[in-house]
Short mmCIF file of C-alpha atoms (C1' of nucleotides) in Angstrom, two decimals:
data_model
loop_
_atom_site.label_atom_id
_atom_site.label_comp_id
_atom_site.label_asym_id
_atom_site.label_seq_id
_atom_site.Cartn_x
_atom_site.Cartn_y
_atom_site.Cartn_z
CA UNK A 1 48.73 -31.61 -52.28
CA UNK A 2 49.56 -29.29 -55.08
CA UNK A 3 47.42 -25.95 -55.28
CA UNK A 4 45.03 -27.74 -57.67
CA UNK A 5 41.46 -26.74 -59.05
CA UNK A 6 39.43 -24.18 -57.33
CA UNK A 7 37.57 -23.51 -54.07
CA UNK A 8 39.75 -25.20 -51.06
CA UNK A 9 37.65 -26.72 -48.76
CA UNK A 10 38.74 -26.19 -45.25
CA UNK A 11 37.97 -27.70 -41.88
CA UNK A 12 38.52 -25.85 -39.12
CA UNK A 13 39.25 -26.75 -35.36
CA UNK A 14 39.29 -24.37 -32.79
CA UNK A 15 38.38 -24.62 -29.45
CA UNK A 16 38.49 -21.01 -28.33
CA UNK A 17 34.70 -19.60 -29.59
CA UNK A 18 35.73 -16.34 -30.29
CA UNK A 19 39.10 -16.54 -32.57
CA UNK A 20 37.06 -19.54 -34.37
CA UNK A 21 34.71 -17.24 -35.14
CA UNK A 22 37.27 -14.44 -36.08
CA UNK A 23 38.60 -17.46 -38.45
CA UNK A 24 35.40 -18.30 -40.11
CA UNK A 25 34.87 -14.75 -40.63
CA UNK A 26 38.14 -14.07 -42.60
CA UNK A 27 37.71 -17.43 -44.41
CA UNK A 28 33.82 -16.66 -45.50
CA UNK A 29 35.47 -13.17 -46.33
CA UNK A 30 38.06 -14.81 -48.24
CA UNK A 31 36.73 -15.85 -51.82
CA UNK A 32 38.88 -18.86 -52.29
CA UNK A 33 37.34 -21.57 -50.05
CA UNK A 34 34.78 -23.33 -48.94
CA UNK A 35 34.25 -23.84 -45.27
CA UNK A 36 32.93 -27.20 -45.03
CA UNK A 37 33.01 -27.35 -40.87
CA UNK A 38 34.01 -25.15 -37.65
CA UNK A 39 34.78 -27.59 -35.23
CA UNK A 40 34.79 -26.64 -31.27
CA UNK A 41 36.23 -30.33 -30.62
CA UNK A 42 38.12 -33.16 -31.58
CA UNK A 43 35.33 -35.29 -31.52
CA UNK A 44 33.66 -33.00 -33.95
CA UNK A 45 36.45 -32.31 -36.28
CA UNK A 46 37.24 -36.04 -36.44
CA UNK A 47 33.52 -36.74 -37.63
CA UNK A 48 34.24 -33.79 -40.10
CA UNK A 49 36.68 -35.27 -42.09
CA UNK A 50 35.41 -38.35 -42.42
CA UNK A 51 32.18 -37.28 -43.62
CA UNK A 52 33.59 -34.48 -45.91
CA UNK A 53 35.58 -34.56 -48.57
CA UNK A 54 38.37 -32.26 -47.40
CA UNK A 55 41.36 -29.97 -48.89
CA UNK A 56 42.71 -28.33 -46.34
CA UNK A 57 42.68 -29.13 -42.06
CA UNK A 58 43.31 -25.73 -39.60
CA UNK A 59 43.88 -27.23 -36.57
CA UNK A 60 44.44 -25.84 -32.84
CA UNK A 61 46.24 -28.84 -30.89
CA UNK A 62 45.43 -28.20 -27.17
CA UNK A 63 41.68 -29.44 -27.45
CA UNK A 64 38.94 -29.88 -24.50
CA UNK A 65 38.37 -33.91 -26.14
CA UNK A 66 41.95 -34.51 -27.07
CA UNK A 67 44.90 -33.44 -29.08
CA UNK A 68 44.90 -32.05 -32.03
CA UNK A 69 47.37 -34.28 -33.77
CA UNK A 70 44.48 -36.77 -33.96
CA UNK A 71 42.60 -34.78 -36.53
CA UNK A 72 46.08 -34.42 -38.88
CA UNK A 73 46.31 -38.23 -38.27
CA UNK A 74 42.55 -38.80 -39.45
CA UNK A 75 43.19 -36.34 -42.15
CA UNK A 76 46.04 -37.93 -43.58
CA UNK A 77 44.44 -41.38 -43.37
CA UNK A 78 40.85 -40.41 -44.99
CA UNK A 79 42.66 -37.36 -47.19
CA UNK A 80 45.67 -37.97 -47.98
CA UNK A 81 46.23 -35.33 -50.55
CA UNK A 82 45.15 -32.39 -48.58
CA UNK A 83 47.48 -30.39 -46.44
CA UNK A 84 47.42 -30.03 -42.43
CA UNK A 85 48.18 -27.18 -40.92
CA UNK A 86 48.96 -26.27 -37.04
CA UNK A 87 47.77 -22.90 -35.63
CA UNK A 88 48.73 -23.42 -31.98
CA UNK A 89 50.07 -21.68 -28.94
CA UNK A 90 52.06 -24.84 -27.74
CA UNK A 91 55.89 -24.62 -29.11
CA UNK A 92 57.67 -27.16 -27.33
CA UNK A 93 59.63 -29.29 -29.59
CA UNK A 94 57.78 -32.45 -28.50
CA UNK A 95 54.89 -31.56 -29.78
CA UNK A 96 55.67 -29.39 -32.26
CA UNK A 97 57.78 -32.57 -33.60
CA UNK A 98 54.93 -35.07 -33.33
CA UNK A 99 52.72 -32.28 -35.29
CA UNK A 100 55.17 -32.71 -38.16
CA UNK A 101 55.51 -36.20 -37.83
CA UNK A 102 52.00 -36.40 -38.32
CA UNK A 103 51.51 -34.74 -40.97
CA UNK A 104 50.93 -31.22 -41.01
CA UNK A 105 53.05 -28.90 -43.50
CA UNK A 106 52.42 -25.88 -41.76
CA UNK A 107 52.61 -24.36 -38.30
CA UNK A 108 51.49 -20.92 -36.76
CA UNK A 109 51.96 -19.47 -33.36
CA UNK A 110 49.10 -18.21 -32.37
CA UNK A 111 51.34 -15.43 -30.83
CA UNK A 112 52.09 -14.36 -34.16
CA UNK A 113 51.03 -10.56 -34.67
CA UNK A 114 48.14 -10.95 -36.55
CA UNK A 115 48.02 -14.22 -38.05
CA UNK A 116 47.63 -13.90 -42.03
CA UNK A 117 45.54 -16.74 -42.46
CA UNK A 118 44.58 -16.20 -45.74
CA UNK A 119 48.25 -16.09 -46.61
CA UNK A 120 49.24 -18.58 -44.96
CA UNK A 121 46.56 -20.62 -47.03
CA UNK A 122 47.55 -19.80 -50.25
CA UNK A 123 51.29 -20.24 -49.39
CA UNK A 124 50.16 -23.87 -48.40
CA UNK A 125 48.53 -24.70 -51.99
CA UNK A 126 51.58 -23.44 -53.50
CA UNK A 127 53.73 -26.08 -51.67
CA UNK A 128 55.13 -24.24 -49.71
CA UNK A 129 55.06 -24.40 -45.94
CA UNK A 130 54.39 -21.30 -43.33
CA UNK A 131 55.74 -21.83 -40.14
CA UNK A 132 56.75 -19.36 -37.40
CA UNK A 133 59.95 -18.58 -37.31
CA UNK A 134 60.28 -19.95 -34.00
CA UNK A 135 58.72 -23.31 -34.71
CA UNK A 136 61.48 -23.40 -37.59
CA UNK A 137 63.95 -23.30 -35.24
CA UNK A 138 62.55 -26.66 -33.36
CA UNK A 139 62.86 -28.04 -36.99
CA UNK A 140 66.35 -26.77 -37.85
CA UNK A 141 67.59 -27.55 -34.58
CA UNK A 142 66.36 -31.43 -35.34
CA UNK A 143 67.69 -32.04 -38.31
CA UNK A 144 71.26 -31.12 -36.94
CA UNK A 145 70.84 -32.86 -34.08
CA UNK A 146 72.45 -36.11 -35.16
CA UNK A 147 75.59 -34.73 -33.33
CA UNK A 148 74.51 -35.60 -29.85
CA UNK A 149 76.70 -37.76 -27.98
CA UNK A 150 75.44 -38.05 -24.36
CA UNK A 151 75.64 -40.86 -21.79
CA UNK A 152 78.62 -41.81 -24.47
CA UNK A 153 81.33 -44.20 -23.22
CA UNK A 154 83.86 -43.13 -26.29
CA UNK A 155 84.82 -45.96 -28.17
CA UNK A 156 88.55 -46.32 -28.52
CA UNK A 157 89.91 -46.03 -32.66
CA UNK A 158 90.44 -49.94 -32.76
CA UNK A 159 86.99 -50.30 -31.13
CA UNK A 160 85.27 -48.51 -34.21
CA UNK A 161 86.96 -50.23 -36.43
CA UNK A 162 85.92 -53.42 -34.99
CA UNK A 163 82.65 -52.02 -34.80
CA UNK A 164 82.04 -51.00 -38.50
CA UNK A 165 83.21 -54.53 -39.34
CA UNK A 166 80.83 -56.28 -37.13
CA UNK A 167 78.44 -54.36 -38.66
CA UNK A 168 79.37 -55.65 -42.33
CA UNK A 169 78.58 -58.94 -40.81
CA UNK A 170 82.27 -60.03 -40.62
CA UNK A 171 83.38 -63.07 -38.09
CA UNK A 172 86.35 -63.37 -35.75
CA UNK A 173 88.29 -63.85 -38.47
CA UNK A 174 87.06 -62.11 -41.48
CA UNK A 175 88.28 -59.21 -39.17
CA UNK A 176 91.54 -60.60 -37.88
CA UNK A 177 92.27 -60.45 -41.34
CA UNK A 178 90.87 -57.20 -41.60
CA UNK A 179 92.81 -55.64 -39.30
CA UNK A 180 96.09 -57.42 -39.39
CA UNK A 181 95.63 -58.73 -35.92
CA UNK A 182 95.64 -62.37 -33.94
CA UNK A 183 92.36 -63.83 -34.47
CA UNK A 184 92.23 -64.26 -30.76
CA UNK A 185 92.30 -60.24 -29.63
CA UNK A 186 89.18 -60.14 -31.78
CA UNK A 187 86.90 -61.16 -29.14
CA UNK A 188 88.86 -59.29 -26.41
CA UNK A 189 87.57 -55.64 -28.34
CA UNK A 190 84.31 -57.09 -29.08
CA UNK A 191 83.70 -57.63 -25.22
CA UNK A 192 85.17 -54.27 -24.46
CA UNK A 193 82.57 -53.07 -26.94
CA UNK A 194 79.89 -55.13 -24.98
CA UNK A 195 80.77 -53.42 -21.94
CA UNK A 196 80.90 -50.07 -23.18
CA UNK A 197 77.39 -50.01 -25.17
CA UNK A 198 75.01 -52.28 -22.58
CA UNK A 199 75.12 -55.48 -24.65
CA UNK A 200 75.25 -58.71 -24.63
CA UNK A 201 75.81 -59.91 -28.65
CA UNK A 202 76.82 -58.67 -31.89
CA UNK A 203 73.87 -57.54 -32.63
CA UNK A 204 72.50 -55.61 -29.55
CA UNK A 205 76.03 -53.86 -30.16
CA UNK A 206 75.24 -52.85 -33.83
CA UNK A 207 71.57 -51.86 -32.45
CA UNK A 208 72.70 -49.57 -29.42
CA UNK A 209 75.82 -48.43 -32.16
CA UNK A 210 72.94 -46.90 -34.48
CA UNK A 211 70.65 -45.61 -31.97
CA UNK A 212 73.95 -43.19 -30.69
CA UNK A 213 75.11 -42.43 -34.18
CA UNK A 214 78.45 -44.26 -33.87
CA UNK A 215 77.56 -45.69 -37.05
CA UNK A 216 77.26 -44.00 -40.29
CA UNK A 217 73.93 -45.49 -42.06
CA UNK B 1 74.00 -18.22 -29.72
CA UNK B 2 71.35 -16.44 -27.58
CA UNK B 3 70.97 -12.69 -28.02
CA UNK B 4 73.53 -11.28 -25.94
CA UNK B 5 74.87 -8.11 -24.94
CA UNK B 6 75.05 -4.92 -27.85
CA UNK B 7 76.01 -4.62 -31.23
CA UNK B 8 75.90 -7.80 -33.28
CA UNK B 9 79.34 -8.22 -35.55
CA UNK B 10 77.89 -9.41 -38.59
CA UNK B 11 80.52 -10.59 -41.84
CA UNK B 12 78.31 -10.35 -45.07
CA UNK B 13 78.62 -12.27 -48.29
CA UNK B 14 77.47 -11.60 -51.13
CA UNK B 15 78.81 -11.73 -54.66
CA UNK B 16 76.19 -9.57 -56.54
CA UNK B 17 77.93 -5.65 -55.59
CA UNK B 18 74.35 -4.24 -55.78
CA UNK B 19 72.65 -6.14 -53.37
CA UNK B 20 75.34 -6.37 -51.55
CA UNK B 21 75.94 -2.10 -51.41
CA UNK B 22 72.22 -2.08 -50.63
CA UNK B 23 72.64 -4.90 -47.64
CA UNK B 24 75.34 -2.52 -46.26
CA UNK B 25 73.62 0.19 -46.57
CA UNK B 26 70.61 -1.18 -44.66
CA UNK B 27 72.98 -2.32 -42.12
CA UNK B 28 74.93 1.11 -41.49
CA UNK B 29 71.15 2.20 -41.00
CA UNK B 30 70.06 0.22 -38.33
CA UNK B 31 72.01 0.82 -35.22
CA UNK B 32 72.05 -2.18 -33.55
CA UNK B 33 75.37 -4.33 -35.52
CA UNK B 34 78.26 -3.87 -36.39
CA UNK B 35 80.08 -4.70 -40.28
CA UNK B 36 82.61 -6.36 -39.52
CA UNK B 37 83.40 -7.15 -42.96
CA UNK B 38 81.34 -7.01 -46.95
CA UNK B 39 82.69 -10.19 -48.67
CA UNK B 40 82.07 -10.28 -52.40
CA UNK B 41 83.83 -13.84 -52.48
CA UNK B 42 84.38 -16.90 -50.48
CA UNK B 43 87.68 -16.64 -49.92
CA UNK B 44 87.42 -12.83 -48.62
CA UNK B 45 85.16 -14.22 -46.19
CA UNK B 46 87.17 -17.22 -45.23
CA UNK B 47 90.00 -14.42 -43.97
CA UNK B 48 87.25 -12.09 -42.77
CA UNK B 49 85.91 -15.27 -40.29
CA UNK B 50 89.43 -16.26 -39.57
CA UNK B 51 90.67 -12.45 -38.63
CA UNK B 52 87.59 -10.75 -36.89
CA UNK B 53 85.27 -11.68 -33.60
CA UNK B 54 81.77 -12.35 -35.34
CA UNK B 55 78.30 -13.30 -34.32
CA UNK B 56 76.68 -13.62 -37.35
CA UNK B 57 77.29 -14.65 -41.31
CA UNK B 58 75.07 -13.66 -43.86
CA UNK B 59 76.03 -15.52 -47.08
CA UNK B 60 74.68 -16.42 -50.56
CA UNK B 61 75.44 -19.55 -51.28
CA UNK B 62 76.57 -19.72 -55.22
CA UNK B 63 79.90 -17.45 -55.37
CA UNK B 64 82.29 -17.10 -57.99
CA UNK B 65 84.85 -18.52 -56.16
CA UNK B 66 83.25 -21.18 -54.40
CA UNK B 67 80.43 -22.43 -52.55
CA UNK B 68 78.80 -20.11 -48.94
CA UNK B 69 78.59 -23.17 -47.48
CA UNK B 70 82.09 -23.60 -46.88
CA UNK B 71 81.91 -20.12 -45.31
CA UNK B 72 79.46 -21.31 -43.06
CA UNK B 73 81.79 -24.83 -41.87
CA UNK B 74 84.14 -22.51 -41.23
CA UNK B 75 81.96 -19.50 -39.02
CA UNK B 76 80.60 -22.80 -37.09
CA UNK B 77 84.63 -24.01 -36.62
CA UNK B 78 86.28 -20.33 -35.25
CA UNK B 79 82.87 -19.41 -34.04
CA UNK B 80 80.81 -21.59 -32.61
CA UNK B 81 78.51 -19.50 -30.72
CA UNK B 82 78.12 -17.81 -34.10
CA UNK B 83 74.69 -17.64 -35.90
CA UNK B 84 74.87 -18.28 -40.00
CA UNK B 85 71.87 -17.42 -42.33
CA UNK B 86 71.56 -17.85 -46.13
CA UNK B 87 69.99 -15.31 -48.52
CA UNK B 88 70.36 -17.10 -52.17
CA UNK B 89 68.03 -17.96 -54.85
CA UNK B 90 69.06 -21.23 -54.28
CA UNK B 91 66.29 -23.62 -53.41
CA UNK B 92 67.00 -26.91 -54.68
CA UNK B 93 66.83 -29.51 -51.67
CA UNK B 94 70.42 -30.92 -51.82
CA UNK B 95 71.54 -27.55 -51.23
CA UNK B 96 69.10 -26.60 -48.34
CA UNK B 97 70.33 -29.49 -46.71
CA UNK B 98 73.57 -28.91 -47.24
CA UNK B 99 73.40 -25.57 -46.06
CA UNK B 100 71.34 -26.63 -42.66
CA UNK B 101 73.45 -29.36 -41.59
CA UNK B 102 76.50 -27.07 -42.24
CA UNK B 103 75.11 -25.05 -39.42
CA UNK B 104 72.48 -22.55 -40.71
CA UNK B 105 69.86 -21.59 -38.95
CA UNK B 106 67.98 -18.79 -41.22
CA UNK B 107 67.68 -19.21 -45.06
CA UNK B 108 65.76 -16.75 -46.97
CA UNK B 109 65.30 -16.74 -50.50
CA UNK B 110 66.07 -13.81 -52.75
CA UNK B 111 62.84 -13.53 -55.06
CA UNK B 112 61.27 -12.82 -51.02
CA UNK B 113 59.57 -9.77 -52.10
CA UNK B 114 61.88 -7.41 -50.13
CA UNK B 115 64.54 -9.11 -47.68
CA UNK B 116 63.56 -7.72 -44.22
CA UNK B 117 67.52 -8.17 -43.19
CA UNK B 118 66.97 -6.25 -39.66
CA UNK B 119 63.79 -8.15 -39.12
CA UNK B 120 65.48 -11.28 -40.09
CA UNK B 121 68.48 -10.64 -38.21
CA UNK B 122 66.51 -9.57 -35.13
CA UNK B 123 64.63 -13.04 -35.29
CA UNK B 124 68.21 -15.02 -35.61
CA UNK B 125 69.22 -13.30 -32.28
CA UNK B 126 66.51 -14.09 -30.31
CA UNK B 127 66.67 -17.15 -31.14
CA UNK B 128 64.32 -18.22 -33.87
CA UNK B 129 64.67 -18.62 -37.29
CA UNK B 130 63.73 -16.96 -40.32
CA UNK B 131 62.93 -19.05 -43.20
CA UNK B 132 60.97 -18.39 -46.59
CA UNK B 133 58.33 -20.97 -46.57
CA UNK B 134 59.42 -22.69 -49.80
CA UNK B 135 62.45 -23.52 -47.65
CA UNK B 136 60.37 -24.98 -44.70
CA UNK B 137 58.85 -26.94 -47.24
CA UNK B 138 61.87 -28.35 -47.48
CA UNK B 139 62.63 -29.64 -43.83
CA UNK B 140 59.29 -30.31 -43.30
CA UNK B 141 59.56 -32.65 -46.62
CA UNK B 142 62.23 -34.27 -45.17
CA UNK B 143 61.36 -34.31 -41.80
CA UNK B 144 58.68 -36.99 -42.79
CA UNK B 145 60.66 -38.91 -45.21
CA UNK B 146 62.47 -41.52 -42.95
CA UNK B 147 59.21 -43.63 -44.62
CA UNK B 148 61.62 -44.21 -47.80
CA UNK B 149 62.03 -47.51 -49.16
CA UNK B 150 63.35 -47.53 -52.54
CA UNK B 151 64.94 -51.18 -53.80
CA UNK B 152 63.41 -52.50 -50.48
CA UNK B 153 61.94 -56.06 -49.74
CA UNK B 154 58.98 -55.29 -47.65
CA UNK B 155 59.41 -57.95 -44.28
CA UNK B 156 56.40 -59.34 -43.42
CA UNK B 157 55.15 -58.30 -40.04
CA UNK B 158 56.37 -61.52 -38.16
CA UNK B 159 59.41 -60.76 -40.08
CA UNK B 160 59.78 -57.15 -38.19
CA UNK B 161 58.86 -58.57 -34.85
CA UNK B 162 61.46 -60.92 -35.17
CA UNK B 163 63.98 -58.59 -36.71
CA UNK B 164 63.30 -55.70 -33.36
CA UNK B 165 64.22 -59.11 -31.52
CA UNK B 166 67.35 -59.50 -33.08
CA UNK B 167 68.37 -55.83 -32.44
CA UNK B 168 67.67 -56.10 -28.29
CA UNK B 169 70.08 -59.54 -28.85
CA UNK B 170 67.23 -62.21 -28.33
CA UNK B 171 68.41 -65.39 -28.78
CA UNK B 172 66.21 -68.08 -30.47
CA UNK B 173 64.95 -69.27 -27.62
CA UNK B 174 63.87 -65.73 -26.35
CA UNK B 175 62.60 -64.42 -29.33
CA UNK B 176 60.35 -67.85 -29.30
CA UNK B 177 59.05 -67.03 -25.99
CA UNK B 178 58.40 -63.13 -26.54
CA UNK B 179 56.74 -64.29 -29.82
CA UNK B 180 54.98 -67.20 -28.44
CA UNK B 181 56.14 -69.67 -31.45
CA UNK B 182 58.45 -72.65 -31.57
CA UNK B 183 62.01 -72.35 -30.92
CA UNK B 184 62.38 -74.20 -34.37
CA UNK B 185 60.08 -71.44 -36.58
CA UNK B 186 62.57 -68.70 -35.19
CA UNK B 187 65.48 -69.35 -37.80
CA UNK B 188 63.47 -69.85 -40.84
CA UNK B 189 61.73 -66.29 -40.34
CA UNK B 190 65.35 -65.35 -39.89
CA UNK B 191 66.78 -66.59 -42.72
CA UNK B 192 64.29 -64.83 -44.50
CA UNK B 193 64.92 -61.76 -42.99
CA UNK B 194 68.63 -62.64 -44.10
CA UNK B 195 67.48 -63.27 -47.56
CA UNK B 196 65.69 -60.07 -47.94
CA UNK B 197 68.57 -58.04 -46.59
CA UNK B 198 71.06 -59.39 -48.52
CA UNK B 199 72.76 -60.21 -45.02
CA UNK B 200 74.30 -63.16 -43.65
CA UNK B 201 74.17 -62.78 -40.05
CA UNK B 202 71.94 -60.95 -37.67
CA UNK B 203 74.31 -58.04 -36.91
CA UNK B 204 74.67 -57.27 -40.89
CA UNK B 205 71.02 -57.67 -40.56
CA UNK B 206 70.93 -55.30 -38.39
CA UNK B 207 72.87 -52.47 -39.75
CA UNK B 208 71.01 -53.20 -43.12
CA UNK B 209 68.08 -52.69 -41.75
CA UNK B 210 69.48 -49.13 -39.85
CA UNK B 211 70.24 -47.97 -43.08
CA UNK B 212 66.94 -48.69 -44.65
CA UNK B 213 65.15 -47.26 -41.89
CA UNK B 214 63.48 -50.62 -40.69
CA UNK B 215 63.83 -49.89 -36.95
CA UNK B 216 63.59 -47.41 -35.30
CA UNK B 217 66.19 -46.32 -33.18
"C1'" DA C 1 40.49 -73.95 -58.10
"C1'" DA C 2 45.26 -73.56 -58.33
"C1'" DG C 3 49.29 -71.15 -56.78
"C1'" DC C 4 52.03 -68.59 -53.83
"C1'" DC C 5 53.44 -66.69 -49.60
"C1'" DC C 6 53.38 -66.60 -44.71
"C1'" DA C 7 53.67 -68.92 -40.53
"C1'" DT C 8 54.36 -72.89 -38.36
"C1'" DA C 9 57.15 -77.18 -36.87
"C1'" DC C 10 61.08 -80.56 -36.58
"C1'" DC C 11 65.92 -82.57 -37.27
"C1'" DA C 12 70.98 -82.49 -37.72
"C1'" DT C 13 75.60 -80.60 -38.20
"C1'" DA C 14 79.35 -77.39 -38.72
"C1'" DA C 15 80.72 -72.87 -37.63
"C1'" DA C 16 80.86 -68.91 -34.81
"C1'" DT C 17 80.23 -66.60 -30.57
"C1'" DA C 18 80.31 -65.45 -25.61
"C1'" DG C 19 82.73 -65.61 -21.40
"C1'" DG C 20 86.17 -67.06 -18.41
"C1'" DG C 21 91.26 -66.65 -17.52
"C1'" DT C 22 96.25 -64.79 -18.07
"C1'" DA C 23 99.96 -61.93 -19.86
"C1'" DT C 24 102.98 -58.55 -22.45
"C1'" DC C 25 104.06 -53.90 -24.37
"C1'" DC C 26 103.65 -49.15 -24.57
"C1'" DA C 27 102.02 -44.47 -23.81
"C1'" DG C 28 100.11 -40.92 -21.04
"C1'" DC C 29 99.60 -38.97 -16.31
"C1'" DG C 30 100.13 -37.59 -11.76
"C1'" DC D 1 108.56 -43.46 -11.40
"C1'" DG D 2 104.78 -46.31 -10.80
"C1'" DC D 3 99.81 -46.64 -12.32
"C1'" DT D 4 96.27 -47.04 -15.63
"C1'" DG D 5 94.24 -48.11 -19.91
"C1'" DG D 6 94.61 -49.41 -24.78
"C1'" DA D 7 96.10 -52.87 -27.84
"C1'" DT D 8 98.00 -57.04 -28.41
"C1'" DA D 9 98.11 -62.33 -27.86
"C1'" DC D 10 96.75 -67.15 -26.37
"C1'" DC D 11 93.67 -71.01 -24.40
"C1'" DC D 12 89.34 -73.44 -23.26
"C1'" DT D 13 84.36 -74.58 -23.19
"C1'" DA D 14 79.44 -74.09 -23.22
"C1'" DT D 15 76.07 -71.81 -25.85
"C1'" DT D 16 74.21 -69.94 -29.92
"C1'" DT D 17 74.02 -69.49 -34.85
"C1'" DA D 18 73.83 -70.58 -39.53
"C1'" DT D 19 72.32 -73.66 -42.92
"C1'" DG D 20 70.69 -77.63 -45.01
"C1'" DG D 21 66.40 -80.43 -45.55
"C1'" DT D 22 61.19 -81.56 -45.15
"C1'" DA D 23 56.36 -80.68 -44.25
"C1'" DT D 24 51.59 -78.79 -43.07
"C1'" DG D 25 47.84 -75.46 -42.79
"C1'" DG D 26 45.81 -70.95 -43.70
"C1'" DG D 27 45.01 -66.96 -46.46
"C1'" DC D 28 45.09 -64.10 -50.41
"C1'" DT D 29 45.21 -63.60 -55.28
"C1'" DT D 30 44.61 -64.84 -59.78
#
DNA sequence: AAGCCCATACCATAAATAGGGTATCCAGCG
DNA sequence: CGCTGGATACCCTATTTATGGTATGGGCTT
């Protein structure tokens, strides 16, 4: 993972002839790796890393064969210590999401000016992660998404309360006690609750509570 | 949040009075914002947020008065169509996080050989966002993470099927039939489940298994 | 080969839950 | 000033859980 030893050997996948071509060309220009295959498919590229041992995956994503997420899963399966990165014209946040989830550490636009991909190499074996600023936004916008409350029927304060306790396992009573109220207007909130998230039992409730953030985890 | 309409009213803080002269004077140069105010500590930028119309914060993040994050709650609380971006030399993740879920959405590091501001601040307006790459890092890091299971009894895989059962409120008898096993085998795989968890019904078993990332919601 | 864990199966009982009603009090709202 | 909804309270019953045992076969590891 780390920038380790010496020559980084790359795969590259690119289904566009000419800019793979423009890529090998900087990268056999480029003294610091080793080529080991420039791969026109997925097919290809998945054959590639299996038969290779590999440091470093360049991957386009919209691919004649398939999607290029399936070479940064392979990757991470046979390599697990090298580095996936994502040089792509797709932005939307689905995919750009799954591309992360997969695996890769790094993500160009292919809109980019001139894409540095030497750079962006060498900024990858230093741990460190080039993305387009406009990918980063996907990324930043994700991580504070938490916040989203839609298709939300608001819980009343008593409601959370009997929520959170239901989550700590508590029974009818446990939270009568709790709460300093009759044992019997337990169940009355609890159904309320029911109604409110779509379910049917205590722990359907807790289930649907965590999926829409009403719980803290 | 968008880039609007003309000059962009940006409050500045920054604790270090050369960079931050030098920030101001880049500003003045460009023509297209407007300085609304040069903070040197938190609390003059606390006033500065609560006192002027602004569309963008630039803060550092360790000031000798307090921490830029707080300046950033509060742009996101009088200003919510507001962007706020970090320059700092901070890079440690508990404060990248911090500083992201308070509401940045640019965060470039100081050693960045030269701090393209009007560049930076050009990208935050059109809606991306500048990051240093050790920063991406960061999210990306993090991103991928939800696979964290410290102090956590692995559940066998019957033990998972059952336990996504128990979130959608199966009852024995269902879970039986979606798993295809005896009514009777259905508690002892959840007692196990229980065991493991440390929980004593299945809506504590539940939330446990929420918080330790078990399902996913 | 012995041991351990998973998955499977069955039985029995006490506790808890879900679901159905009904009713009062109070606060906010048109 | 009524109406509505939240919070409160009580009752009853069928269903579901939780929990305790016991036991067998298969698979993986030592």
């Amino acid at each position: 993972m780390t920038g380790t030893s010496g020559a980084v050997r790359v795969v590259l996948l690119e289904d566009d002839a000419p800019l793979r071509e423009r890529f090998v060309g900087i990268l056999s220009a480029w003294g610091g790796g080793e080529l080991v295959a420039a791969c026109a498919t997925l097919e290809q590229a998945l054959v590639a890393l299996d038969q290779h041992p590999v440091d470093l995956l360049m991957a386009d994503l919209n691919l004649p064969d398939g999607h290029g997420i399936e070479a940064i899963r392979r990757l991470r399966q046979r390599h697990p210590d090298a580095d996936a990165m994502v040089i792509s014209v797709l932005a939307d946040d689905e995919t750009v999401l799954a591309a992360i989830e997969a695996g890769a550490v790094g993500y160009l636009l292919k809109d980019a000016d001139s894409i540095e991909l030497v750079e962006a190499i060498e900024e990858l074996r230093a741990g460190r992660s080039p993305i387009s600023s406009s990918i980063a936004r996907i990324l930043v916008r994700r991580m504070n998404k938490p916040a989203e409350d839609p298709a939300g029927p608001a819980l009343t304060p008593r409601e959370m309360e009997i929520l959170r306790g239901i989550a700590k396992g508590f029974t009818y009573t446990e939270l009568a006690e709790w709460l300093n109220m009759s044992r019997q207007t337990v169940p009355v909130h609890i159904k309320n609750i029911y109604r409110k998230l779509a379910a049917n039992n205590r722990s359907e409730a807790v289930y649907e509570a965590s999926k829409r953030g009403l719980l803290r985890l």
